[in-house]
Coordinates of C-alpha atoms and ligand atoms in Angstrom, one line a residue:
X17 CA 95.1 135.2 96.2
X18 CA 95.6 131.5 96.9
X19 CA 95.4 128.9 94.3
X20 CA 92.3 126.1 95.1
X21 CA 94.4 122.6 95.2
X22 CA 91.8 120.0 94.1
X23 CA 93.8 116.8 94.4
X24 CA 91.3 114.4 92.2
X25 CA 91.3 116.7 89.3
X26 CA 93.2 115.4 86.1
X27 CA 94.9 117.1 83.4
X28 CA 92.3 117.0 80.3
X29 CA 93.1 117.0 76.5
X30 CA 91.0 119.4 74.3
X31 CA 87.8 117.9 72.7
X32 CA 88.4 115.2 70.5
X33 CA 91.7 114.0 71.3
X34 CA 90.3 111.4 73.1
X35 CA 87.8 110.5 70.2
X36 CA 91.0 109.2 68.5
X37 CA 91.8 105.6 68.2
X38 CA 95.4 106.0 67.8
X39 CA 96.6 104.8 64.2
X40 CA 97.9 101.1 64.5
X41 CA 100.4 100.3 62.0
X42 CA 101.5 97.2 60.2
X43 CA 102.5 94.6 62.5
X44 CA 106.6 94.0 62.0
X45 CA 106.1 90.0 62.7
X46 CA 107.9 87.3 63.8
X47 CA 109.9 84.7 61.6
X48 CA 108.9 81.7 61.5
X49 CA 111.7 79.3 60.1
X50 CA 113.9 82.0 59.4
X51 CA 111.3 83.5 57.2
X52 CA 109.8 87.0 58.1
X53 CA 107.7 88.5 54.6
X54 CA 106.4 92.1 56.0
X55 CA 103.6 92.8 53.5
X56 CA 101.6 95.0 55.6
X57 CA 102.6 98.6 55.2
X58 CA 102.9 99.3 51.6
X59 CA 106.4 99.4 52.0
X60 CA 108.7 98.6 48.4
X61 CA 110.4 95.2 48.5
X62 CA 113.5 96.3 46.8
X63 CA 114.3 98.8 50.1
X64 CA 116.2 102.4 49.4
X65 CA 118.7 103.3 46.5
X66 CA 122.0 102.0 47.1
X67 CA 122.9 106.3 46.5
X68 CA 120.2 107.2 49.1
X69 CA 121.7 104.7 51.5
X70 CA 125.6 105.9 50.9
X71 CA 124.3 109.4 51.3
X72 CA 122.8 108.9 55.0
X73 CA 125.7 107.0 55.7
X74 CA 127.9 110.2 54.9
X75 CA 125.7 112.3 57.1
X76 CA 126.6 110.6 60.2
X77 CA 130.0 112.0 60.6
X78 CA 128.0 115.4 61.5
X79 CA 124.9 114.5 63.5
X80 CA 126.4 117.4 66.2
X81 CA 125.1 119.7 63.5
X82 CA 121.2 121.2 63.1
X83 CA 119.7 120.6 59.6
X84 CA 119.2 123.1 57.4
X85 CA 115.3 124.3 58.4
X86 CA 114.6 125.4 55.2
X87 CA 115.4 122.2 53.5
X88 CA 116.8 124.2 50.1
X89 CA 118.4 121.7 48.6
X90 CA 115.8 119.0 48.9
X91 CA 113.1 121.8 47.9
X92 CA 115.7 122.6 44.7
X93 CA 116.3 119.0 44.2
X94 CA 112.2 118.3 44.2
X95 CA 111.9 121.3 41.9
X96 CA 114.0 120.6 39.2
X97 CA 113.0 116.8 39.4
X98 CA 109.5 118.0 38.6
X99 CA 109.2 121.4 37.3
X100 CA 108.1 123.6 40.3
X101 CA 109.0 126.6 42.5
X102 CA 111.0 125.5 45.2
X103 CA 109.4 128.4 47.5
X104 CA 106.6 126.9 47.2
X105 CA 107.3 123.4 48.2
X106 CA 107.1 122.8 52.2
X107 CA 109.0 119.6 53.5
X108 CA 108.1 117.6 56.4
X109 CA 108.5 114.5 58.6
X110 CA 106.9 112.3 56.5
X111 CA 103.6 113.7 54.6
X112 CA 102.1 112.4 57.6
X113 CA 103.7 115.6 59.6
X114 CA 102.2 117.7 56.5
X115 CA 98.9 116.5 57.0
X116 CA 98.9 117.3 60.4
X117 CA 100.2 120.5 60.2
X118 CA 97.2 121.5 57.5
X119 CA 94.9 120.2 60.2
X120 CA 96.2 122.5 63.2
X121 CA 96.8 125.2 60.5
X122 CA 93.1 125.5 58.8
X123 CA 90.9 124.2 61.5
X124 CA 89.2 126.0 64.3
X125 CA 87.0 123.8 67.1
X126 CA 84.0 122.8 65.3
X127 CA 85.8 123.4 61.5
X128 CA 85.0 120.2 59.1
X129 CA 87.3 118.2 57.1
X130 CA 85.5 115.6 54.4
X131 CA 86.9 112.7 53.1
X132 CA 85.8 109.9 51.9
X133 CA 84.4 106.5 53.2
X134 CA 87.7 104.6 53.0
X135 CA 89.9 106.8 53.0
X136 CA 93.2 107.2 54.8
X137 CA 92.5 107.0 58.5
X138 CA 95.4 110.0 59.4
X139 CA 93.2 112.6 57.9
X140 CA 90.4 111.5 60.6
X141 CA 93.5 111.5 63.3
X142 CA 94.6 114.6 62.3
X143 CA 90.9 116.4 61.9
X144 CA 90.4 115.0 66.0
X145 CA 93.8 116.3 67.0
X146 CA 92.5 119.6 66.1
X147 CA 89.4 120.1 67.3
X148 CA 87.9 119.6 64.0
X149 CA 85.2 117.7 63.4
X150 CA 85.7 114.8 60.6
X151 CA 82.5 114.1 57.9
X152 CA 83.2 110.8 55.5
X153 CA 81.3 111.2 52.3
X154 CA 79.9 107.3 50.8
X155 CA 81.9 105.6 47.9
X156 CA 80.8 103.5 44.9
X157 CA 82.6 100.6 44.5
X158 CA 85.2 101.4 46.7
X159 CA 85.7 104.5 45.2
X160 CA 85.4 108.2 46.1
X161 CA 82.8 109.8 44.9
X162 CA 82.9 113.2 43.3
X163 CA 79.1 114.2 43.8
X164 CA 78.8 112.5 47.2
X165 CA 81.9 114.3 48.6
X166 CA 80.4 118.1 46.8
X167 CA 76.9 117.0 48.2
X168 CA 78.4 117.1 51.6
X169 CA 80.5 120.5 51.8
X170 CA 79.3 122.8 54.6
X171 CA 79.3 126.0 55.6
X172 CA 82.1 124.6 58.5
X173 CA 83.9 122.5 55.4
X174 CA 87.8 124.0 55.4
X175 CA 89.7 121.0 54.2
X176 CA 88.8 118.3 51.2
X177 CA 91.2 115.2 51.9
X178 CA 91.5 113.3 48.6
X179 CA 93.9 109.9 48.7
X180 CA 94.7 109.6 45.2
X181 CA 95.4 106.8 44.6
X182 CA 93.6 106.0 47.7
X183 CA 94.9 103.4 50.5
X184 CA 93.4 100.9 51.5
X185 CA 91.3 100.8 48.2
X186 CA 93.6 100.9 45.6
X187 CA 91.3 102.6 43.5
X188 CA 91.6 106.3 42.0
X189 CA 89.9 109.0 40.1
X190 CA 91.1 110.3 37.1
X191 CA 92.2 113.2 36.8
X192 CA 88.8 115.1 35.0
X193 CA 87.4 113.8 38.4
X194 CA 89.4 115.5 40.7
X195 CA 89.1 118.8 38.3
X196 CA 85.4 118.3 38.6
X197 CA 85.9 117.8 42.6
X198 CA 88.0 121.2 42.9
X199 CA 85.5 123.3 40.7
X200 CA 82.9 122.2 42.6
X201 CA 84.2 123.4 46.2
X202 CA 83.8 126.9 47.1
X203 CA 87.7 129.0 47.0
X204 CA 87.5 128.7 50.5
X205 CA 87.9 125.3 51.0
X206 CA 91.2 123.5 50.7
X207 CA 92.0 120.6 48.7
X208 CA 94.5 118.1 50.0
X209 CA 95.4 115.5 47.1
X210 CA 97.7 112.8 48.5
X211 CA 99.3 111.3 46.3
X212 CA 101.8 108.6 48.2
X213 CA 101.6 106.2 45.3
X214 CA 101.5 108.5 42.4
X215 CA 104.8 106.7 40.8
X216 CA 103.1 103.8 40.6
X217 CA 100.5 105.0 38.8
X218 CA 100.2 103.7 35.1
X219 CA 97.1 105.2 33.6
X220 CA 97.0 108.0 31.1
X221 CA 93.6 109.7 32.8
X222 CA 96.0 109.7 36.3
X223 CA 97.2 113.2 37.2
X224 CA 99.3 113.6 40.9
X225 CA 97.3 117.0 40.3
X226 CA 100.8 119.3 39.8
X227 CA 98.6 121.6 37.1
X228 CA 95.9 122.2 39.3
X229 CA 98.3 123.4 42.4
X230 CA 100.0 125.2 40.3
X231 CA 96.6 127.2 39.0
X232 CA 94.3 127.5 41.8
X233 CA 94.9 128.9 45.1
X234 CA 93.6 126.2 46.9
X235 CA 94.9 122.8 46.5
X236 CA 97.9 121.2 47.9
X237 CA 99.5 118.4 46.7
X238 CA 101.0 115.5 49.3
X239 CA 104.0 113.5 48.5
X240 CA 105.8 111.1 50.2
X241 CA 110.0 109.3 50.1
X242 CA 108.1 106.2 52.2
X243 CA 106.5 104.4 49.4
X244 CA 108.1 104.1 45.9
X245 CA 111.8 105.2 47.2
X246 CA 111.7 102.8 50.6
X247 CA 112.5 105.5 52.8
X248 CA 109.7 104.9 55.1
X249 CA 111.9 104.6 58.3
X250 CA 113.7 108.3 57.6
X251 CA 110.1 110.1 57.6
X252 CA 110.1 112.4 54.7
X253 CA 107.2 114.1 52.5
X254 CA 106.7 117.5 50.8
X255 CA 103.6 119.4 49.7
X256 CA 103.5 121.2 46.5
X257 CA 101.2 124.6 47.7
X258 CA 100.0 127.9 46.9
X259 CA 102.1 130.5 47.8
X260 CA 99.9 131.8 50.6
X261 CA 99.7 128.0 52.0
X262 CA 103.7 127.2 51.9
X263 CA 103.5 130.5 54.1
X264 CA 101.1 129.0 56.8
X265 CA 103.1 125.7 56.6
X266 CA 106.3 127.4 57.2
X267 CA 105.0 129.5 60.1
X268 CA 103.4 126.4 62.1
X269 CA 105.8 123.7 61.3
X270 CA 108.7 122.9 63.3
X271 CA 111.5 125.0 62.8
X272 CA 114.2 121.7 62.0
X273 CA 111.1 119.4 61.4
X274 CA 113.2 117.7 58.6
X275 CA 116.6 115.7 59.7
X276 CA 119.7 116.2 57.5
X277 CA 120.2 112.6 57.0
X278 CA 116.7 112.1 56.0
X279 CA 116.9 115.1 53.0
X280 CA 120.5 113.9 51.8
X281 CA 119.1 110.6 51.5
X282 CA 116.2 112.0 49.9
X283 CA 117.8 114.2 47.2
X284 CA 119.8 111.2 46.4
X285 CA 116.6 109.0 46.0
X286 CA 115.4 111.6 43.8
X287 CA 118.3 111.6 41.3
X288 CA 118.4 108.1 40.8
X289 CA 115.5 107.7 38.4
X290 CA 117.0 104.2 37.0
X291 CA 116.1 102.9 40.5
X292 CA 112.9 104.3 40.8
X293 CA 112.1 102.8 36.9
X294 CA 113.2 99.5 38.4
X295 CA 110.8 99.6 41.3
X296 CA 107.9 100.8 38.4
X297 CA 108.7 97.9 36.5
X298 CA 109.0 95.4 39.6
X299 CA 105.1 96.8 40.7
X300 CA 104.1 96.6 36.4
X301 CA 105.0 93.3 36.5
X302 CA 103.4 91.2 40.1
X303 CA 100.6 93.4 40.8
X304 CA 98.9 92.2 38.0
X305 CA 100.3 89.0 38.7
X306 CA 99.4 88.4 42.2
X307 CA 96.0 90.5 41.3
X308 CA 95.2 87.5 38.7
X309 CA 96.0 84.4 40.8
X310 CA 94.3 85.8 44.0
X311 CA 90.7 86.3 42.1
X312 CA 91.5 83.1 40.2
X313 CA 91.6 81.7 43.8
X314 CA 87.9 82.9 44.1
X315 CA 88.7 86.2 46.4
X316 CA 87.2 89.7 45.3
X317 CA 90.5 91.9 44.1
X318 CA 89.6 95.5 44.1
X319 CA 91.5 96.7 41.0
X320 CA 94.7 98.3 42.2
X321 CA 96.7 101.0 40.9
X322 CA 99.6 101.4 43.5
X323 CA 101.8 98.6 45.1
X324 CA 98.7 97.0 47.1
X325 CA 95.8 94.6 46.6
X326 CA 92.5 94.9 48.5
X327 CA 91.5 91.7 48.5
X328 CA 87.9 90.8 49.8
X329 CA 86.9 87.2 51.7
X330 CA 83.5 85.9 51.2
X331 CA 81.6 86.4 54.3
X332 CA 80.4 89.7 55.6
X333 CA 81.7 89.5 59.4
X334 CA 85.2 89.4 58.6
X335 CA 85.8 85.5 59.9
X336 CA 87.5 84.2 57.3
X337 CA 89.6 87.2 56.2
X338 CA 90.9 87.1 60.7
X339 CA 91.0 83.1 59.7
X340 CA 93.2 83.8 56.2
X341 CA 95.5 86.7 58.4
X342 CA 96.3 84.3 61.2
X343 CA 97.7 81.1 58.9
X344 CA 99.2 83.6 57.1
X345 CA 101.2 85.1 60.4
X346 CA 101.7 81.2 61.0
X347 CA 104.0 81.2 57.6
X348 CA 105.7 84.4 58.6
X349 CA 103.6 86.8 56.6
X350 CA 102.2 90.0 57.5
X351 CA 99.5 91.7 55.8
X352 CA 97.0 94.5 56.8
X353 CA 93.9 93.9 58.7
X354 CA 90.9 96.5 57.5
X355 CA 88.7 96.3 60.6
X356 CA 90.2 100.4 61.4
X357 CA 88.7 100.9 58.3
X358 CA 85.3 99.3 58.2
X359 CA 86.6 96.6 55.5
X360 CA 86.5 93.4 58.2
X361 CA 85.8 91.0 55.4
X362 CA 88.8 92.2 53.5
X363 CA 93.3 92.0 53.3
X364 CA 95.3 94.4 52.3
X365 CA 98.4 93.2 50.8
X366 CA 101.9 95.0 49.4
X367 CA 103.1 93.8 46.4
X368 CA 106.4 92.3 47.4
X369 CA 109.1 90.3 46.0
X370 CA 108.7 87.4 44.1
X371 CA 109.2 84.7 46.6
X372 CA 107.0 86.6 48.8
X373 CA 103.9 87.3 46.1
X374 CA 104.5 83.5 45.1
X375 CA 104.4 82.3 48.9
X376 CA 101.0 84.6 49.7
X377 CA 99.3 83.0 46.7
X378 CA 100.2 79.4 47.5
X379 CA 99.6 79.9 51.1
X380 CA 96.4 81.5 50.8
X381 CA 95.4 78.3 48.1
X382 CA 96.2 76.3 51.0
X383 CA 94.3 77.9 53.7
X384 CA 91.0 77.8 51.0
X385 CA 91.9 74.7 50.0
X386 CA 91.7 73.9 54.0
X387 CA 89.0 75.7 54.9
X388 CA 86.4 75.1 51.8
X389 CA 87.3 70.9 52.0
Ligands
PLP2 C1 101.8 105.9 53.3 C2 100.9 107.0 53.1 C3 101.2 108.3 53.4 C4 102.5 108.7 53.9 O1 103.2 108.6 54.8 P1 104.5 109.2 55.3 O2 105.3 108.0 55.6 O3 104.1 109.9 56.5 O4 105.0 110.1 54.3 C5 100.3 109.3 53.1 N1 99.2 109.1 52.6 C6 98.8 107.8 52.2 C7 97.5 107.6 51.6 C8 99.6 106.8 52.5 O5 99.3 105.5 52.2

């Protein structure tokens, strides 16, 4: 038997991957006068703990080494931090990682995921990567929508993807919501409930959704070291799962998927709560701040509960919001574009430091100032 050699065929991904638009992250920028403010991935301004940072530095004297795959102590650390079984926490390279392990885990060609409108564009990444097929269920005001996203679940559904709060949106649902949400989808379904900026979270109807993990046998809970403990550049996240689920995670995962630096730096993040309480405060006291003077400047603020602003410019076709990103780049600030997610008209922008939060609203009151003369 002789092979057939046909010398214009290609290699050819499986169906889907080449539906992706590959996930383009916040630009870096460029200083301009010395002045760089990066206010386009949700990352905290006051960087890691000065413990988390001493703790990866003591991890380079044995990079020769393989990390413990298990991750034990960062599950134990996690654990006692909040309460839970460590055997059934499952760590990962960022919750990224975690979300598309789920994917590959759960889905078979044709299986659906459902999220909604606005919500995080890796679950629609991850749903292609897999073969899956991805369904977005509407929002009201920006907001997911309990009886939209039920209204929607199909035989194929496997995997709920609830951002909570949600990026880019800012918005969340509290926490009888999301009870509602899981009692309405069939045991077979799972529920993913990301909750990246739970810290942040200051509202006492906001649950990360620990108690309902911890009852049902079919919700996981994301979280993330990138957001509230600036560990963003070491990749780290964990899901909180059923028993069963830990057990599909830990079959399909990378055996070393987490680094040893990244969980030392991690554990150490973890213990030092008076850090995390400043960054709490630091987020308590500008988003409302830069929340107030950008709708005093006569833009739409979508009410934020994490360390971001939506921030809406008034035309439809996204003009002036491209007009309001590029004199911002001029000054040496990056924010987010929304066209990936449907939201041309609108910003999205981290809370940062002072200077920085001071500098996007006086630079924005220029640009209007500019623009509306
Ligand atoms: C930032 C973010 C994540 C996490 O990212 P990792 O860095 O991969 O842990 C997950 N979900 C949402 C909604 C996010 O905004």
């Amino acid at each position: 038997m002789s092979l057939q050699v046909d010398s214009a065929a290609t290699p050819e991904p499986k169906p889907g991957v080449l539906d992706i638009s590959a996930y383009v992250p916040g630009s870096s920028g460029k200083a301009v006068a010395g002045r760089l403010f990066k206010l386009s991935s949700n990352e905290t301004p006051l960087g890691a703990s000065p413990k988390a940072i001493e703790a990866f530095r003591a991890a380079a004297d044995h990079l020769q080494h393989y990390p413990d795959g298990a991750a034990t102590a960062l599950r134990e650390a996690i654990g006692a931090k909040y309460g839970l079984n460590p055997a059934r926490i499952v760590c990962g390279a960022g919750s990224d990682e975690l979300i598309g392990l789920l994917c590959h885990a759960y889905l078979s060609p044709g299986d659906e995921t459902l999220y909604s409108q606005h919500g995080f564009l890796m679950y629609k990444i991850a749903t292609l990567a897999s073969g899956g097929r991805p369904v977005v269920a509407p929002e009201r005001g920006l907001t997911a929508d309990v009886d939209a996203i039920l209204a929607m679940v199909s035989e194929r559904t496997r995997i709920v993807f609830l951002a909570n709060p949600n990026n880019p949106t800012g918005t969340y649902l509290p926490y009888e919501e999301v009870q509602r949400l899981h009692a309405g989808l069939p045991g077979r379904v799972l529920l993913v409930i990301d909750a990246a900026y739970a810290e942040y979270v200051r509202r006492n109807d906001y649950s990360a959704g620990i108690d309902l993990v911890a009852n049902a046998r079919n919700v996981v809970m994301l979280r993330t070291f990138s957001k509230i403990h600036g560990l963003a550049a070491l990749r780290l996240g964990w899901a909180y799962c059923p028993e069963a689920v830990a057990d599909v995670l830990n079959r399909v995962r990378g055996p070393f998927n987490v680094s040893h630096p990244a969980m030392v730096a991690g554990i150490a993040a973890l213990q030092d709560a008076a850090f995390t309480e400043a960054a709490v405060a630091h987020n308590e006291r500008w988003l409302p701040w830069l929340s107030d003077r950008l709708a005093g400047l006569g833009l739409t603020v979508t009410p934020s509960v994490g360390n971001f602003i939506l921030v809406g410019f008034p035309d439809a076709d996204g003009r002036r919001a491209a007009d309001a990103d590029a004199f911002l780049i001029s000054r040496g600030i990056y924010v987010r574009r929304m066209e990936a997610y449907g939201l041309a008209s609108c910003l999205r922008i981290t809370v940062g430091t002072e200077e920085a939060n001071r500098l996007v609203v006086d630079t924005l009151a220029e640009f209007l100032g500019r623009t509306d003369g």
